[in-house]
Amino acid sequence: METRQGIATKEALDLQSVDQDLVQKMVYDALVWSSLHGLVVGDRSVQRSGKVPGVGLVHAPFALLPVSFPESHFREACELAPIFNELVDRVSLDGKFLQESLSRTKKVDPFTSRLLDIHSKMLELNKKEDIRLGLHRSDYMLDEQTKSLLQIEVNTISSSFSGLSCLVSELHRSLLIHYGERLGLDSKKVPGNSAVIQFAEAMAKAWTEYNNARALVLVVVQSEEHNIGGQVIAVVYFRAGYAPTDYPSESEWRARLLMEQSSAVKCPSISYHLAGTKKIQQELAKPNVLERFLDNKEDIAKVRKCFAGLWSLDDSENVSKAIENPELYVMKPQREGGGNNIYGEDVKETLLRLKKDGTDEDAAYILMQRIFPSVSLTFLMRDGICHKDHAISELGIYGAYLRIKEKVIMNEQSGYLMRTKVASSNEGGVAAGFAVLDSLYLT
Amino acid sequence: METRQGIATKEALDLQSVDQDLVQKMVYDALVWSSLHGLVVGDRSVQRSGKVPGVGLVHAPFALLPVSFPESHFREACELAPIFNELVDRVSLDGKFLQESLSRTKKVDPFTSRLLDIHSKMLELNKKEDIRLGLHRSDYMLDEQTKSLLQIEVNTISSSFSGLSCLVSELHRSLLIHYGERLGLDSKKVPGNSAVIQFAEAMAKAWTEYNNARALVLVVVQSEEHNIGGQVIAVVYFRAGYAPTDYPSESEWRARLLMEQSSAVKCPSISYHLAGTKKIQQELAKPNVLERFLDNKEDIAKVRKCFAGLWSLDDSENVSKAIENPELYVMKPQREGGGNNIYGEDVKETLLRLKKDGTDEDAAYILMQRIFPSVSLTFLMRDGICHKDHAISELGIYGAYLRIKEKVIMNEQSGYLMRTKVASSNEGGVAAGFAVLDSLYLT
């Protein structure tokens, strides 16, 4: 999730005008609703929380009211979901493209290098994935100045918050059913969200297609031990495995390789995983690359329209521009999860240092146009406390894809995730403590 | 809730034989289920818990699996619900009976005395409650030796756990859907439980009958401030008001009187409240008293059958018996909530002291036959920890009643509550930390 301070725009609701008593009532109701409906997470300040389920719970951080979002842009993002599902699938089949595009990244990023090694082994074995399951989330921001929907990234592994995002949409609908009249808001303008059900259905369908009634679904998670000796696995879902810390020793890499070699449906396969890297995102934005993977001209135009400016660091023209105007760029390393991006003056300094060093380290980064979303006043709820601040939002659209050889079983948009964060903070996700879960109010 | 150690009986499930790995899986799933479905309570060990909603949450204490219970006795208890609803209503209309029965209690119990004062004022004003709403819970234990269902008490005020009890039934059904085959248990044998919905419906109906679209429902709770100046109240629900500590000053008593004088539907009215006292329970058990309130002979027989032995302390014959065999009796003061009953040798000592003193203090107690329910091995879950112990259970049956003058709008059994506690502990409720929430498995 990335951000920056922008310009406040006209909202469906003027929060400044909302009566303080009404806010207090909504805060109270929203917190009670959270407890009753499972909109809860582990509270890190409580011992044993996260280690034992059911203890040390606190409401998930959320925005008290949904953020205004133009309906046309929401539809645009939804329509892109099946196209990106297809694009990821097509890219995943082009092993040469993946290996070549990531060849320089491989030299400087040991983690990507390990993933590419597994991918190479599969290419050598000529391993085919007949059943391919993708549970993706494509993230967007609405650029304030150009009024265009621009993609931040595609997540092809461990696309998170499909469960909690549905609950926040329900919470907002419930609050607007009760208080909408007094706020001048209509609960029906919060779009329905069934991400978690659609993802579960896709997984169930993949299991069904595997066609072994005794086979299991294996969920790979962080810090857990699972003994599955002798069992047949139909589907492997990677809730973990996207970060170097998920592989503390060689045994995790051996397990990943073993799973990739197996006949189980991997969500994601190593190819899907690699297709979701930032380097591939940047490569796809180059002229005539989308055309290699998509046939439909309209689809290509739609996808290209949502691409922000994306450049490799060997693009000297844009590197120079970024050194001149670093505030208009973000530098992104090939890393999942928040907290790794480089903003502002640091962009300039890093680019100048890399230029001077003249090593391959520049291949670890891509350069991206910085997006300036609109800023709106928001009530952010965390630890039972309501905090009013200027905030910006990022929309994620979930997509579910299931294919057996030439037959597409499922290719759909599957709900959404809205995350909102204080505008003055540069970046950070919900789990990292910077953002809150949100939903949208169509305008 | 009252108890004692009994004799272990044959269960639908032999817990000793359950595989430890399976227990661990069920424990994990049950704790996750609790977090996701709102089976949570405030964790007293966490600061701000209970003060701010949504923070400091922990799963409610629960039994991992439902307790075996004979279907015939469950049906018997369910059938009693509408009869007790009707009985409470009839008793509430007999102001003289309430005042006379409680006249000696009044002298020694300042709390009951204050309630009776309010009741007297209403009698003087000839105040009629046209709309009468009762949300009761009648509690039973199954006597092991006689195999009879015996009533512990009727709650006519703040009948608790209607919400959490439904969730525990759902949790148990969900666990049996997943693990029932391996346990040899059928999820359909856990009766459906919609207590919270039925109570909410009864309250909504009372509000509808009050027939003022702008009128509110007032919920009286502990340690909360509510400003409702100038509003019309249709229904007053007392979640608090049953304990002396709920009236820390004269202003709470003035508020209670004001509410009683108002035209709002009180749940309960002062008459309903008094009709639920232990002294009235004991008076109703006297020969020919039920006949004053109920017409149907079959109903009378059913109610009488569930009455345990109940005596006033001026019954010298039974007082002598209790001194001889104190382990067969319980002494109960006129107090709601657990922790006030007298058991075992203390019964003997207290009775001898009261005899010697010769004061009116004996009027503060009733004497009751001690019930010996069957003991079974149970997995009790608290604070994320599973504890295996011998336990006994108490079944509560909710009843909802709504009447407008001569017209009975609603008179139904409304779900159930099963509470289970370690057999070696004498008494105590779920909130007091002795018991866990449970459901039942019909045998």
CSV table of N, CA, C and O in Angstrom, one decimal, chain B residues 1 21 36 49 73 82 160-161 186 188 191 215 226 230 251 280 289 314 326 334-335 337 346 365 389 400 417 434 438:
chain,number,residue,atom,x,y,z
B,1,MET,N,-27.2,-20.9,40.1
B,1,MET,CA,-26.9,-22.2,39.7
B,1,MET,C,-26.3,-23.0,40.9
B,1,MET,O,-25.5,-22.5,41.6
B,21,ASP,N,-5.2,-36.2,19.8
B,21,ASP,CA,-5.0,-35.4,18.7
B,21,ASP,C,-6.3,-34.8,18.2
B,21,ASP,O,-6.3,-33.6,17.8
B,36,LEU,N,-14.6,-15.9,15.5
B,36,LEU,CA,-15.2,-15.5,14.2
B,36,LEU,C,-16.7,-15.2,14.4
B,36,LEU,O,-17.3,-14.6,13.5
B,49,SER,N,-11.0,-3.4,29.3
B,49,SER,CA,-12.0,-4.3,28.9
B,49,SER,C,-13.3,-4.1,29.7
B,49,SER,O,-13.2,-3.9,30.9
B,73,HIS,N,-36.8,-35.6,29.0
B,73,HIS,CA,-36.7,-34.5,30.0
B,73,HIS,C,-36.6,-33.1,29.4
B,73,HIS,O,-37.1,-32.2,30.0
B,82,PRO,N,-44.4,-22.4,28.7
B,82,PRO,CA,-45.6,-21.5,28.6
B,82,PRO,C,-46.4,-21.6,29.9
B,82,PRO,O,-47.1,-20.6,30.2
B,160,SER,N,-30.3,-14.1,31.7
B,160,SER,CA,-29.1,-13.8,31.0
B,160,SER,C,-28.7,-14.9,30.0
B,160,SER,O,-29.3,-16.0,30.0
B,161,PHE,N,-27.7,-14.6,29.2
B,161,PHE,CA,-27.1,-15.5,28.2
B,161,PHE,C,-28.0,-16.0,27.1
B,161,PHE,O,-27.6,-17.0,26.4
B,186,ASP,N,-24.1,-37.3,16.3
B,186,ASP,CA,-24.9,-36.7,15.2
B,186,ASP,C,-25.2,-35.3,15.5
B,186,ASP,O,-25.9,-35.0,16.5
B,188,LYS,N,-27.3,-33.3,14.5
B,188,LYS,CA,-28.8,-33.0,14.6
B,188,LYS,C,-29.4,-33.2,16.0
B,188,LYS,O,-30.5,-32.8,16.2
B,191,PRO,N,-30.2,-29.6,19.9
B,191,PRO,CA,-31.4,-28.9,19.6
B,191,PRO,C,-31.1,-27.5,19.1
B,191,PRO,O,-30.2,-26.9,19.6
B,215,ALA,N,-41.5,6.3,20.0
B,215,ALA,CA,-41.1,5.8,21.3
B,215,ALA,C,-39.9,4.9,21.3
B,215,ALA,O,-39.7,4.2,20.3
B,226,HIS,N,-27.3,7.2,31.0
B,226,HIS,CA,-28.2,7.5,29.8
B,226,HIS,C,-29.0,8.7,30.0
B,226,HIS,O,-29.6,8.9,31.0
B,230,GLY,N,-37.0,14.0,28.1
B,230,GLY,CA,-38.0,14.4,27.1
B,230,GLY,C,-38.4,13.3,26.1
B,230,GLY,O,-39.3,13.6,25.2
B,251,SER,N,-31.3,7.9,44.2
B,251,SER,CA,-31.8,8.3,42.9
B,251,SER,C,-32.1,7.1,42.0
B,251,SER,O,-33.0,7.2,41.2
B,280,ILE,N,-41.6,-16.7,46.9
B,280,ILE,CA,-42.8,-17.0,46.2
B,280,ILE,C,-42.7,-18.4,45.6
B,280,ILE,O,-43.7,-19.1,45.6
B,289,VAL,N,-51.8,-24.1,46.6
B,289,VAL,CA,-51.5,-22.7,46.2
B,289,VAL,C,-51.5,-22.6,44.6
B,289,VAL,O,-52.1,-21.6,44.1
B,314,ASP,N,-40.0,-21.7,59.2
B,314,ASP,CA,-40.9,-21.9,60.3
B,314,ASP,C,-41.6,-23.3,60.2
B,314,ASP,O,-42.4,-23.7,61.0
B,326,PRO,N,-27.9,-32.4,57.0
B,326,PRO,CA,-27.7,-31.1,56.2
B,326,PRO,C,-27.3,-31.3,54.8
B,326,PRO,O,-27.6,-30.5,54.0
B,334,GLN,N,-32.9,-14.7,50.0
B,334,GLN,CA,-33.6,-14.0,48.9
B,334,GLN,C,-32.6,-13.1,48.2
B,334,GLN,O,-32.6,-11.9,48.4
B,335,ARG,N,-31.8,-13.7,47.4
B,335,ARG,CA,-30.8,-12.9,46.6
B,335,ARG,C,-30.6,-13.5,45.3
B,335,ARG,O,-30.5,-14.7,45.1
B,337,GLY,N,-28.3,-14.1,41.7
B,337,GLY,CA,-26.9,-14.3,41.4
B,337,GLY,C,-26.3,-15.4,42.3
B,337,GLY,O,-26.8,-15.7,43.4
B,346,ASP,N,-22.6,-26.1,57.0
B,346,ASP,CA,-23.0,-24.8,57.2
B,346,ASP,C,-24.6,-24.7,57.4
B,346,ASP,O,-25.1,-23.8,58.0
B,365,TYR,N,-34.4,-16.7,54.6
B,365,TYR,CA,-34.1,-17.9,53.9
B,365,TYR,C,-35.3,-18.8,53.5
B,365,TYR,O,-36.3,-18.7,54.2
B,389,ASP,N,-12.5,-32.5,33.4
B,389,ASP,CA,-12.9,-32.6,34.8
B,389,ASP,C,-14.3,-33.2,34.9
B,389,ASP,O,-15.0,-33.2,33.9
B,400,ALA,N,-40.9,-16.6,26.6
B,400,ALA,CA,-41.3,-15.3,26.2
B,400,ALA,C,-42.9,-15.2,26.3
B,400,ALA,O,-43.6,-16.1,25.8
B,417,LEU,N,-30.6,-22.7,27.7
B,417,LEU,CA,-29.3,-22.4,28.2
B,417,LEU,C,-28.8,-23.6,29.0
B,417,LEU,O,-29.5,-24.1,29.9
B,434,PHE,N,-17.1,-20.0,37.6
B,434,PHE,CA,-17.1,-21.4,38.0
B,434,PHE,C,-17.7,-22.3,36.9
B,434,PHE,O,-17.3,-23.5,36.8
B,438,ASP,N,-22.7,-24.3,27.7
B,438,ASP,CA,-22.8,-25.6,27.2
B,438,ASP,C,-24.1,-25.7,26.3
B,438,ASP,O,-24.9,-24.8,26.2
